[in-house]
Amino acid sequence: MTTILSIKDLRKSYEGGFEALKGLTLDIEQGEILALLGPNGAGKTTLISTICGITSATSGNVTVGGHDIQQDFRAARRMIGLVPQEIALEPFETVANTVRFSRGLFGKPKDDARIEEILRKLSLWDKRKNAVKELSGGMKRRVLIAKALAHEPRVLFLDEPTAGVDVELRKDMWEIVAELKQQGVTIILTTHYIEEAEAIADRIGVINNGELLLVEQKATLMAQMGKKQIEVQLAEPLTSIPAALKQHDLTLTEDGGIVYTYDTHGERTGITTLLNDVAQAGLTLRDVQTRQSSLEEIFVTLVSGGKS
Amino acid sequence: MNWTAIAAIYRFEMARFFRTLAQSFFSPVLSTSLYFVVFGTAIGSRIQEVEGVSYGAFIVPGLIMLSVVMLAISNASFGIYFPKFLGTIYELLSAPVNFIEIVIGYVGAAATKALFVGLVILITSMFFVDIRIEHPVAMAAFLVLTCLSFALLGFIIGIWASNFEQMSLIPQLVVTPLIFLGGTFYSISMLPPMWQTITLFNPVVYLISGFRWSFFGTADVPIGLSLLAIAGFTAICLGVIWWIFKTGWRIRS
Ligand SMILES: Nc1ncnc2c1ncn2[C@@H]1O[C@H](COP(=O)(O)OP(=O)(O)O)[C@@H](O)[C@H]1O
Ligand SMILES: [Mg+2]
């Protein structure tokens, strides 16, 4: 694995002193899909804008493919494609010309075959001669993606690509992302839809208040999510785990109950043995609850500032 | 230098112009014709000659300057203001281009459009009056330099402006009066002595005087001074633009 994007202690204070990024550090591997999950105002767009050169960092540094985004901005930016959160397009220009412009702007020679390929892939070929203002919102978003891909970037930023788009476009978008990954393109997307992160990401980062709260392989997170917990409340609270129950993986709750964690994917859950042993030990059950940790729960816990 | 990027910006900007080519062509033809009808014929029949040149011909350099300066400013200011307004500036900021390349692209396109209109006016004038151009090379140089320097000013205005009202503020409140008072329609020597002195503080005087010299060989101020003035003005604009991009003023938060 090679690191393609390296962010070190990145800080960004806006004019007026608001600190939108508070020393963020993150390495992104070549060819991976990283989903940055965070509520509105978390700093996702600020992070992307700072990496792409739209805002300037207050301190810290970022390298793309080993090129510093400041000292070696040309080499760094040539590798990057950006699909911004807000739709912003020149309304009177045609779709094809708008996309051609982007390719030229990034210093790539004219290549109409390449432009055609991109437009076809995004179902924009039939609209190539239309002025941008004649397109629907979803189509405009496709144009933004086409523009970002026009110079064949190695790293693609998608800032909330599916916020407010229809189901069809969302599916297309996921397909395009998968295809780009096949070609070795690294993709960083931001979203506040957990399902989206679950559906396409290799790795998931949770960001809130300008801080990265967690970055983890999706597989690892999913494994944690496969875990289920059973909480047993007892008529008489315990102060310690009784010796008869020591063989089980138990923790004590604050009100003297016990919590048992098991894997739903496992062959045997061990619940029967546990409950038998509880009865054997002469303990009386007052209540039993089960709960499953989900990405949503992890996310909510992290974001609300609770302990994870 | 990222020449491909410069060409891309230039072409994209020129495309806007070609979409409305008829308008870009006919409106200066019409307005120039109107000027000739009003100034050349109505007023010109009373003022016979200025410094040995028929009044109709005398106002041609001033008319060209008036249009070229206003167009260079408005083309360049809108050229860069629009991306800010539409939000498409994100792409310029994230592209592997530096400020020199952005400026060459936008200012070059704006200057080209102004130059085109300047030539249209010159040719239209030839249908109304006899025009001789004594120093064609100097004339071309003055015209091109004027287009470029005021496009630079327009670029600065476009970056500075945060709404449409501000876009027309400087052209209307500062540039138009300076041009009208700068000898577009009269020779400085026709003014009372005190006003002659005051007028010398108007930078446009040097521009129009130099431009007129390239046509008729007569000038209100020495030609060297005219060249110096326009070079100085260009340098100031370049300096301001360099500072804007260095600090990210009004473009990069
Ligand atoms: N140009 C700006 N000036 C001042 N504050 C800003 C600016 N842009 C964003 N912010 C603030 O920075 C924080 C992060 O914003 P943003 O990066 O857009 O969040 P997200 O994309 O995660 O929704 C927010 O509190 C927002 O109000
Ligand atoms: Mg955002």
Coordinates of C-alpha atoms and ligand atoms in Angstrom, one line a residue:
Chain A
M1 CA 0.0 0.0 0.0
T2 CA 1.3 3.4 -0.9
T3 CA 0.0 6.6 0.6
I4 CA -1.3 9.0 -2.1
L5 CA -2.6 11.7 0.1
S6 CA -1.1 12.7 3.4
I7 CA -2.7 15.3 5.6
K8 CA -0.6 16.5 8.6
D9 CA -2.0 18.5 11.5
L10 CA -4.1 20.6 9.1
R11 CA -5.7 23.7 10.7
K12 CA -8.0 26.2 9.1
S13 CA -9.3 29.3 10.8
Y14 CA -11.7 31.4 8.8
E15 CA -11.6 35.2 9.0
G16 CA -13.2 36.1 12.2
G17 CA -11.3 33.4 14.0
F18 CA -13.7 30.4 13.6
E19 CA -11.6 27.2 13.6
A20 CA -13.2 24.9 11.1
L21 CA -10.3 22.3 11.1
K22 CA -8.5 21.6 14.3
G23 CA -5.3 19.8 13.5
L24 CA -6.5 17.1 11.3
T25 CA -4.1 14.2 10.4
L26 CA -5.0 11.5 7.9
D27 CA -3.3 9.3 5.4
I28 CA -5.2 8.0 2.4
E29 CA -4.0 4.9 0.5
Q30 CA -3.8 4.8 -3.3
G31 CA -6.9 3.2 -4.8
E32 CA -9.1 3.3 -1.8
I33 CA -12.5 4.8 -1.4
L34 CA -12.7 6.8 1.8
A35 CA -16.1 8.1 3.0
L36 CA -16.0 11.1 5.3
L37 CA -19.0 11.0 7.4
G38 CA -20.1 14.0 9.4
P39 CA -23.1 16.3 10.1
N40 CA -23.5 19.6 8.5
G41 CA -20.9 22.1 9.5
A42 CA -18.5 19.4 10.5
G43 CA -15.7 20.7 8.3
K44 CA -15.9 18.3 5.4
T45 CA -16.1 20.9 2.7
T46 CA -13.5 23.0 4.4
L47 CA -11.1 20.0 4.4
I48 CA -11.7 19.4 0.7
S49 CA -11.4 23.1 -0.2
T50 CA -8.1 23.4 1.7
I51 CA -6.6 20.4 0.0
C52 CA -7.8 21.5 -3.5
G53 CA -6.5 25.1 -3.1
I54 CA -9.9 26.9 -2.8
T55 CA -9.1 28.1 0.7
S56 CA -5.7 28.4 2.2
A57 CA -4.6 26.4 5.3
T58 CA -3.8 28.2 8.4
S59 CA -1.1 25.7 9.3
G60 CA -0.1 22.1 8.7
N61 CA 0.7 20.4 5.4
V62 CA -0.7 18.2 2.7
T63 CA 1.0 16.2 0.0
V64 CA -0.6 14.6 -3.0
G65 CA 1.4 11.8 -4.6
G66 CA 4.4 13.2 -2.7
H67 CA 3.8 16.8 -4.0
D68 CA 3.3 19.5 -1.4
I69 CA 0.1 21.3 -2.3
Q70 CA 1.8 24.7 -1.8
Q71 CA 5.4 24.3 -2.9
D72 CA 4.5 22.0 -5.7
F73 CA 1.0 23.0 -6.4
R74 CA 1.0 22.3 -10.1
A75 CA 2.0 18.7 -9.8
A76 CA -0.3 18.2 -6.8
R77 CA -3.4 19.8 -8.4
R78 CA -2.9 18.0 -11.7
M79 CA -3.6 14.8 -9.9
I80 CA -6.8 16.0 -8.3
G81 CA -10.3 16.2 -9.6
L82 CA -13.0 17.9 -7.6
V83 CA -16.8 17.7 -7.7
P84 CA -18.0 20.5 -5.5
Q85 CA -21.0 20.3 -3.2
E86 CA -22.9 23.2 -4.8
I87 CA -23.7 23.2 -8.5
A88 CA -21.7 26.0 -10.2
L89 CA -21.6 26.1 -14.0
E90 CA -21.4 28.6 -16.8
P91 CA -25.0 28.6 -17.9
F92 CA -24.6 29.7 -21.6
E93 CA -21.8 27.4 -22.6
T94 CA -22.5 24.0 -24.1
V95 CA -21.9 20.8 -22.1
A96 CA -19.1 19.6 -24.4
N97 CA -17.3 22.9 -24.3
T98 CA -17.6 23.2 -20.6
V99 CA -16.0 19.8 -20.1
R100 CA -13.3 20.6 -22.8
F101 CA -12.5 23.8 -20.9
S102 CA -11.8 21.8 -17.7
R103 CA -9.4 19.5 -19.5
G104 CA -7.5 22.4 -21.0
L105 CA -7.4 24.3 -17.7
F106 CA -5.6 21.4 -16.1
G107 CA -3.0 21.5 -18.9
K108 CA -4.1 18.3 -20.7
P109 CA -4.0 18.4 -24.5
K110 CA -7.2 18.3 -26.5
D111 CA -8.6 14.8 -26.7
D112 CA -12.1 14.6 -28.1
A113 CA -12.2 10.8 -27.9
R114 CA -11.6 11.0 -24.2
I115 CA -14.3 13.7 -23.8
E116 CA -16.7 11.6 -25.7
E117 CA -16.0 8.6 -23.5
I118 CA -16.6 10.6 -20.3
L119 CA -19.8 12.2 -21.7
R120 CA -21.1 8.8 -22.7
K121 CA -20.3 7.2 -19.4
L122 CA -22.3 10.0 -17.6
S123 CA -25.2 9.8 -20.1
L124 CA -24.4 13.3 -21.3
W125 CA -23.5 12.5 -24.8
D126 CA -27.0 13.4 -26.2
K127 CA -26.9 16.7 -24.4
R128 CA -23.4 17.7 -25.5
K129 CA -24.6 20.5 -27.7
N130 CA -27.1 21.8 -25.2
A131 CA -26.4 24.9 -23.1
V132 CA -25.9 24.0 -19.5
K133 CA -28.8 26.1 -18.4
E134 CA -31.2 23.8 -20.4
L135 CA -30.3 20.8 -18.2
S136 CA -32.0 19.5 -15.1
G137 CA -30.4 19.6 -11.7
G138 CA -29.3 16.0 -11.9
M139 CA -27.8 16.5 -15.3
K140 CA -25.9 19.5 -14.1
R141 CA -24.4 17.4 -11.4
R142 CA -23.3 14.9 -14.0
V143 CA -21.7 17.8 -15.9
L144 CA -19.7 18.7 -12.7
I145 CA -18.5 15.1 -12.5
A146 CA -17.6 15.1 -16.2
K147 CA -15.6 18.3 -15.6
A148 CA -13.8 16.8 -12.7
L149 CA -12.9 13.7 -14.7
A150 CA -11.9 15.5 -17.9
H151 CA -8.2 15.7 -17.0
E152 CA -8.0 12.1 -15.8
P153 CA -7.3 12.7 -12.1
R154 CA -5.7 10.1 -9.8
V155 CA -7.5 11.4 -6.8
L156 CA -11.2 12.4 -6.9
F157 CA -13.0 14.4 -4.3
L158 CA -16.8 14.1 -4.3
D159 CA -18.4 16.5 -1.9
E160 CA -21.8 15.2 -1.0
P161 CA -22.3 13.8 -4.5
T162 CA -25.7 12.3 -3.8
A163 CA -27.3 15.0 -1.6
G164 CA -30.7 15.7 -3.1
V165 CA -30.2 13.6 -6.2
D166 CA -32.7 11.0 -7.5
V167 CA -32.3 7.3 -7.0
E168 CA -31.1 6.7 -10.6
L169 CA -28.3 9.2 -10.4
R170 CA -27.3 7.8 -7.0
K171 CA -27.0 4.3 -8.4
D172 CA -25.1 5.6 -11.5
M173 CA -22.8 7.6 -9.2
W174 CA -22.0 4.5 -7.1
E175 CA -21.3 2.6 -10.3
I176 CA -19.0 5.3 -11.6
V177 CA -17.2 5.3 -8.3
A178 CA -16.7 1.5 -8.5
E179 CA -15.4 1.8 -12.0
L180 CA -13.0 4.5 -11.2
K181 CA -11.7 2.4 -8.3
Q182 CA -11.1 -0.4 -10.8
Q183 CA -8.8 2.1 -12.7
G184 CA -6.9 2.7 -9.6
V185 CA -8.4 6.2 -8.8
T186 CA -8.4 7.1 -5.2
I187 CA -11.8 8.5 -4.1
I188 CA -12.7 10.6 -1.1
L189 CA -16.3 11.3 -0.7
T190 CA -18.2 13.2 1.9
T191 CA -21.7 12.3 2.9
H192 CA -24.1 12.5 5.8
Y193 CA -25.8 9.3 4.6
I194 CA -24.5 6.4 6.6
E195 CA -26.0 3.9 4.1
E196 CA -23.9 5.5 1.4
A197 CA -20.7 5.1 3.3
E198 CA -21.7 1.6 4.1
A199 CA -22.5 0.9 0.4
I200 CA -19.4 2.0 -1.3
A201 CA -16.5 2.9 1.0
D202 CA -13.5 0.8 1.9
R203 CA -12.7 3.0 4.8
I204 CA -14.9 5.3 6.8
G205 CA -13.8 8.4 8.7
V206 CA -16.1 10.3 11.1
I207 CA -15.5 14.0 11.3
N208 CA -17.2 16.5 13.6
N209 CA -16.3 20.0 14.8
G210 CA -13.2 20.0 12.6
E211 CA -11.8 16.9 14.2
L212 CA -11.4 13.4 12.9
L213 CA -13.0 11.2 15.5
L214 CA -12.4 7.9 13.9
V215 CA -11.0 6.3 10.7
E216 CA -11.5 2.6 10.3
Q217 CA -11.7 -0.1 7.7
K218 CA -15.4 -0.6 6.9
A219 CA -14.9 -4.4 7.4
T220 CA -13.6 -3.8 10.9
L221 CA -16.5 -1.5 11.7
M222 CA -18.9 -4.0 10.2
A223 CA -17.4 -6.7 12.4
Q224 CA -18.0 -4.6 15.4
M225 CA -21.5 -4.1 14.2
G226 CA -22.1 -7.8 14.0
K227 CA -21.8 -7.8 17.7
K228 CA -24.8 -7.9 19.8
Q229 CA -25.2 -7.3 23.5
I230 CA -27.6 -8.7 26.0
E231 CA -28.1 -6.9 29.2
V232 CA -29.5 -8.7 32.2
Q233 CA -31.0 -6.8 35.0
L234 CA -31.2 -8.6 38.3
A235 CA -33.6 -8.4 41.2
E236 CA -30.6 -8.0 43.5
P237 CA -27.8 -5.9 42.1
L238 CA -24.3 -7.5 42.0
T239 CA -21.2 -5.8 43.2
S240 CA -18.9 -8.2 41.3
I241 CA -19.2 -11.0 38.8
P242 CA -20.0 -14.3 40.7
A243 CA -17.4 -17.1 40.3
A244 CA -20.0 -19.3 38.7
L245 CA -20.3 -16.9 35.8
K246 CA -16.6 -16.2 35.3
Q247 CA -16.4 -18.4 32.2
H248 CA -18.6 -15.9 30.3
D249 CA -17.3 -12.7 28.8
L250 CA -19.3 -10.4 31.1
T251 CA -19.2 -6.8 32.3
L252 CA -21.0 -5.3 35.2
T253 CA -23.3 -2.3 34.6
E254 CA -23.6 0.6 37.0
D255 CA -26.9 -0.6 38.5
G256 CA -25.5 -4.1 39.2
G257 CA -26.7 -5.9 36.1
I258 CA -24.6 -7.8 33.7
V259 CA -23.8 -7.3 30.0
Y260 CA -22.9 -10.1 27.7
T261 CA -21.5 -9.5 24.2
Y262 CA -21.8 -12.1 21.5
D263 CA -21.4 -12.4 17.8
T264 CA -24.5 -12.8 15.7
H265 CA -22.4 -14.4 13.0
G266 CA -21.0 -17.0 15.3
E267 CA -22.3 -20.6 15.3
R268 CA -23.4 -20.5 18.9
T269 CA -24.4 -17.4 20.7
G270 CA -23.9 -18.9 24.2
I271 CA -27.0 -17.3 25.4
T272 CA -28.6 -20.5 26.6
T273 CA -25.6 -21.6 28.7
L274 CA -25.4 -18.1 30.1
L275 CA -29.0 -18.0 31.2
N276 CA -28.7 -21.5 32.6
D277 CA -25.7 -20.5 34.6
V278 CA -27.4 -17.4 35.8
A279 CA -30.3 -19.5 37.1
Q280 CA -27.9 -22.0 38.6
A281 CA -26.2 -19.3 40.5
G282 CA -29.6 -18.5 42.1
L283 CA -29.9 -15.1 40.6
T284 CA -33.4 -13.7 39.8
L285 CA -33.9 -12.0 36.5
R286 CA -35.8 -8.7 36.5
D287 CA -35.4 -7.8 32.9
V288 CA -33.5 -8.7 29.7
Q289 CA -32.6 -6.4 26.9
T290 CA -30.7 -6.9 23.7
R291 CA -29.1 -4.3 21.5
Q292 CA -27.1 -4.2 18.4
S293 CA -24.4 -1.7 17.6
S294 CA -24.8 -0.1 14.2
L295 CA -22.7 2.3 12.3
E296 CA -25.4 4.8 13.0
E297 CA -25.0 4.2 16.7
I298 CA -21.3 4.5 16.5
F299 CA -21.7 7.7 14.6
V300 CA -24.3 9.2 16.9
T301 CA -22.2 8.3 19.9
L302 CA -19.1 9.9 18.4
V303 CA -20.8 13.0 17.1
S304 CA -22.7 13.7 20.3
G305 CA -19.4 13.7 22.1
G306 CA -20.1 10.6 24.1
K307 CA -17.7 7.9 25.0
S308 CA -17.3 5.2 22.3
Chain B
M1 CA 3.9 28.3 -18.1
N2 CA 0.7 26.3 -18.5
W3 CA 0.0 27.5 -22.1
T4 CA -2.7 24.9 -22.5
A5 CA -4.6 26.4 -19.6
I6 CA -4.1 30.0 -20.9
A7 CA -5.5 28.9 -24.2
A8 CA -8.4 27.2 -22.6
I9 CA -9.4 30.3 -20.6
Y10 CA -8.9 32.6 -23.6
R11 CA -11.0 30.4 -25.9
F12 CA -13.7 30.0 -23.3
E13 CA -13.9 33.7 -22.8
M14 CA -13.9 34.4 -26.5
A15 CA -16.7 31.9 -27.0
R16 CA -18.9 34.2 -25.0
F17 CA -18.0 37.0 -27.5
F18 CA -18.6 34.9 -30.6
R19 CA -22.0 33.9 -29.4
T20 CA -23.0 37.5 -29.6
L21 CA -20.8 38.5 -32.5
A22 CA -23.6 40.4 -34.4
Q23 CA -24.3 42.5 -31.3
S24 CA -20.6 43.1 -30.7
F25 CA -20.2 44.3 -34.2
F26 CA -23.4 46.3 -34.9
S27 CA -23.6 48.2 -31.6
P28 CA -20.3 50.0 -32.1
V29 CA -21.1 50.7 -35.7
L30 CA -24.4 52.2 -34.8
S31 CA -23.0 54.3 -31.9
T32 CA -20.1 55.5 -33.9
S33 CA -22.4 56.6 -36.7
L34 CA -24.5 58.4 -34.2
Y35 CA -21.5 60.3 -32.8
F36 CA -20.7 61.4 -36.3
V37 CA -24.1 62.6 -37.0
V38 CA -24.3 64.5 -33.8
F39 CA -20.7 65.8 -33.2
G40 CA -19.3 65.6 -36.7
T41 CA -22.1 67.1 -38.6
A42 CA -24.2 69.2 -36.2
I43 CA -21.4 70.6 -34.1
G44 CA -18.6 70.0 -36.6
S45 CA -20.3 72.4 -39.0
R46 CA -19.6 75.2 -36.5
I47 CA -16.1 74.1 -35.4
Q48 CA -14.3 73.9 -38.7
E49 CA -10.9 72.7 -37.8
V50 CA -8.9 71.8 -34.7
E51 CA -5.1 72.1 -35.1
G52 CA -5.4 71.8 -38.8
V53 CA -7.5 68.7 -38.7
S54 CA -11.2 68.7 -39.7
Y55 CA -13.3 68.3 -36.5
G56 CA -14.9 65.1 -37.7
A57 CA -11.5 63.5 -38.1
F58 CA -10.2 65.0 -34.9
I59 CA -12.7 63.2 -32.7
V60 CA -12.0 59.8 -34.2
P61 CA -9.0 58.9 -31.9
G62 CA -11.0 60.1 -28.9
L63 CA -14.0 58.1 -29.9
I64 CA -12.0 55.0 -30.3
M65 CA -10.3 55.5 -27.0
L66 CA -13.7 56.1 -25.3
S67 CA -15.2 52.8 -26.5
V68 CA -12.0 50.7 -26.1
V69 CA -11.4 51.8 -22.6
M70 CA -15.0 51.2 -21.5
L71 CA -15.2 47.9 -23.2
A72 CA -11.8 46.6 -22.0
I73 CA -13.0 47.4 -18.4
S74 CA -16.4 45.9 -18.7
N75 CA -15.3 42.8 -20.5
A76 CA -12.5 42.0 -18.1
S77 CA -14.5 42.9 -15.0
F78 CA -17.4 40.7 -16.0
G79 CA -15.1 38.0 -17.2
I80 CA -13.7 37.4 -13.7
Y81 CA -16.8 38.6 -11.8
F82 CA -19.0 36.0 -13.3
P83 CA -17.0 33.0 -12.1
K84 CA -17.1 34.6 -8.6
F85 CA -20.9 35.2 -8.9
L86 CA -21.7 31.7 -10.3
G87 CA -19.3 29.9 -8.0
T88 CA -17.3 28.5 -11.0
I89 CA -14.2 30.2 -9.7
Y90 CA -13.7 27.0 -7.6
E91 CA -12.3 25.4 -10.8
L92 CA -9.8 28.2 -11.5
L93 CA -8.6 28.1 -7.9
S94 CA -8.1 24.3 -7.9
A95 CA -6.5 24.2 -11.3
P96 CA -2.7 23.9 -11.8
V97 CA -2.5 27.5 -12.9
N98 CA -0.8 30.5 -11.3
F99 CA -2.1 34.1 -11.3
I100 CA -0.1 35.1 -14.3
E101 CA -1.8 32.5 -16.4
I102 CA -5.2 33.4 -15.2
V103 CA -4.6 37.1 -15.9
I104 CA -3.2 36.4 -19.4
G105 CA -6.2 34.3 -20.2
Y106 CA -8.9 36.7 -19.0
V107 CA -7.2 40.0 -19.7
G108 CA -6.0 38.8 -23.1
A109 CA -9.5 37.8 -24.1
A110 CA -11.0 41.1 -22.8
A111 CA -8.4 43.1 -24.6
T112 CA -8.9 41.2 -27.8
K113 CA -12.7 42.0 -27.7
A114 CA -12.0 45.7 -27.1
L115 CA -9.4 45.8 -29.8
F116 CA -11.9 44.3 -32.3
V117 CA -14.5 46.9 -31.5
G118 CA -11.8 49.7 -31.7
L119 CA -11.0 48.5 -35.2
V120 CA -14.7 48.4 -36.1
I121 CA -15.0 52.0 -35.0
L122 CA -12.0 53.1 -36.9
I123 CA -13.2 51.4 -40.1
T124 CA -16.7 52.8 -39.6
S125 CA -15.3 56.3 -39.2
M126 CA -13.6 56.0 -42.5
F127 CA -16.9 56.0 -44.2
F128 CA -17.7 59.4 -42.7
V129 CA -14.4 61.3 -42.7
D130 CA -11.0 61.2 -44.3
I131 CA -8.5 59.8 -41.9
R132 CA -4.8 59.7 -42.3
I133 CA -2.7 57.7 -39.9
E134 CA 0.8 59.2 -39.7
H135 CA 2.3 56.7 -37.4
P136 CA 0.5 53.4 -37.9
V137 CA 2.9 51.3 -35.7
A138 CA 2.6 53.8 -32.8
M139 CA -1.2 53.8 -33.4
A140 CA -1.4 50.0 -33.1
A141 CA 0.9 50.0 -30.1
F142 CA -1.2 52.7 -28.3
L143 CA -4.4 50.8 -29.1
V144 CA -3.1 47.5 -27.9
L145 CA -1.6 48.9 -24.8
T146 CA -4.7 50.8 -23.9
C147 CA -6.8 47.7 -24.4
L148 CA -4.5 45.7 -22.2
S149 CA -4.0 48.2 -19.4
F150 CA -7.7 48.9 -19.0
A151 CA -8.5 45.3 -19.2
L152 CA -6.1 44.9 -16.2
L153 CA -8.1 47.6 -14.4
G154 CA -11.3 45.9 -15.3
F155 CA -9.9 42.6 -13.9
I156 CA -9.2 44.4 -10.6
I157 CA -12.7 45.9 -10.5
G158 CA -14.2 42.4 -11.2
I159 CA -12.2 40.9 -8.3
W160 CA -13.0 43.8 -5.9
A161 CA -16.7 44.0 -6.7
S162 CA -19.1 42.0 -4.5
N163 CA -22.3 43.0 -6.4
F164 CA -23.4 44.3 -9.8
E165 CA -23.7 47.9 -8.6
Q166 CA -20.1 48.0 -7.7
M167 CA -19.2 46.7 -11.1
S168 CA -20.3 49.9 -12.8
L169 CA -19.3 52.3 -10.0
I170 CA -15.8 53.0 -11.0
P171 CA -16.4 53.0 -14.8
Q172 CA -19.3 55.4 -14.4
L173 CA -18.1 57.6 -11.6
V174 CA -14.4 57.8 -12.4
V175 CA -13.5 56.5 -15.8
T176 CA -16.2 58.1 -17.9
P177 CA -15.7 61.6 -16.6
L178 CA -12.0 61.3 -17.0
I179 CA -12.4 60.3 -20.6
F180 CA -14.9 63.0 -21.4
L181 CA -12.7 65.6 -19.7
G182 CA -9.6 64.1 -21.2
G183 CA -9.9 65.7 -24.6
T184 CA -12.0 63.2 -26.4
F185 CA -14.0 65.9 -28.2
Y186 CA -11.7 68.9 -27.9
S187 CA -8.0 69.9 -27.8
I188 CA -6.6 70.8 -24.4
S189 CA -5.3 74.0 -26.0
M190 CA -8.9 75.1 -26.5
L191 CA -9.4 75.4 -22.7
P192 CA -8.7 78.5 -20.5
P193 CA -5.1 78.3 -19.1
M194 CA -6.1 77.4 -15.6
W195 CA -8.1 74.4 -16.9
Q196 CA -5.2 73.4 -19.1
T197 CA -3.1 73.0 -16.0
I198 CA -5.8 71.1 -14.1
T199 CA -6.4 68.8 -17.0
L200 CA -2.8 67.7 -16.9
F201 CA -3.6 65.7 -13.7
N202 CA -6.0 63.6 -15.7
P203 CA -4.1 60.5 -16.9
V204 CA -6.5 60.0 -19.8
V205 CA -5.2 63.2 -21.4
Y206 CA -1.9 61.5 -22.0
L207 CA -3.5 58.5 -23.5
I208 CA -5.8 60.4 -25.9
S209 CA -3.1 62.9 -26.8
G210 CA -0.6 60.1 -27.7
F211 CA -3.2 58.3 -29.6
R212 CA -4.1 61.4 -31.6
W213 CA -0.5 62.1 -32.2
S214 CA -0.2 58.7 -34.0
F215 CA -3.0 59.8 -36.3
F216 CA -2.2 63.5 -37.0
G217 CA 1.2 64.1 -35.7
T218 CA 0.0 66.7 -33.2
A219 CA -0.2 66.3 -29.5
D220 CA -1.3 68.2 -26.4
V221 CA 1.5 66.7 -24.4
P222 CA 4.9 65.3 -25.5
I223 CA 4.6 61.8 -26.9
G224 CA 7.3 60.4 -24.5
L225 CA 5.2 61.5 -21.6
S226 CA 2.2 59.7 -23.1
L227 CA 4.1 56.5 -23.3
L228 CA 5.4 56.9 -19.8
A229 CA 1.9 57.4 -18.5
I230 CA 0.4 54.3 -20.1
A231 CA 3.4 52.2 -19.1
G232 CA 3.1 53.5 -15.5
F233 CA -0.6 52.8 -15.4
T234 CA 0.0 49.2 -16.7
A235 CA 2.7 48.7 -14.1
I236 CA 0.4 49.9 -11.3
C237 CA -2.4 47.6 -12.4
L238 CA 0.0 44.6 -12.6
G239 CA 1.3 45.4 -9.2
V240 CA -2.2 45.4 -7.7
I241 CA -3.1 42.2 -9.4
W242 CA 0.1 40.5 -8.2
W243 CA -0.8 41.6 -4.6
I244 CA -4.4 40.4 -5.0
F245 CA -3.3 36.9 -5.9
K246 CA -0.5 36.8 -3.4
T247 CA -2.8 37.6 -0.5
G248 CA -5.9 35.9 -2.0
W249 CA -7.8 39.1 -1.4
R250 CA -11.5 38.6 -2.3
I251 CA -10.9 35.3 -3.9
R252 CA -9.5 32.8 -1.4
S253 CA -10.9 32.7 2.1
Ligands
LIG1 N1 -16.1 31.0 4.3 C1 -16.4 30.8 5.5 N2 -16.2 31.7 6.5 C2 -16.5 31.5 7.8 N3 -16.9 30.3 8.2 C3 -17.1 29.3 7.4 C4 -16.8 29.5 6.0 N4 -17.1 28.3 5.3 C5 -17.5 27.4 6.3 N5 -17.5 28.0 7.5 C6 -17.8 27.4 8.8 O1 -17.0 26.3 9.0 C7 -17.7 25.2 9.5 C8 -17.5 24.0 8.6 O2 -18.2 24.2 7.4 P1 -18.1 23.1 6.2 O3 -16.7 22.8 5.9 O4 -18.9 23.7 5.0 O5 -18.9 21.9 6.8 P2 -19.5 20.6 6.1 O6 -19.1 20.6 4.7 O7 -19.0 19.5 6.9 O8 -21.0 20.8 6.2 C9 -19.1 25.6 9.6 O9 -19.3 25.9 10.9 C10 -19.2 26.8 8.7 O10 -20.2 27.7 9.2
MG2 MG -20.2 20.6 3.0

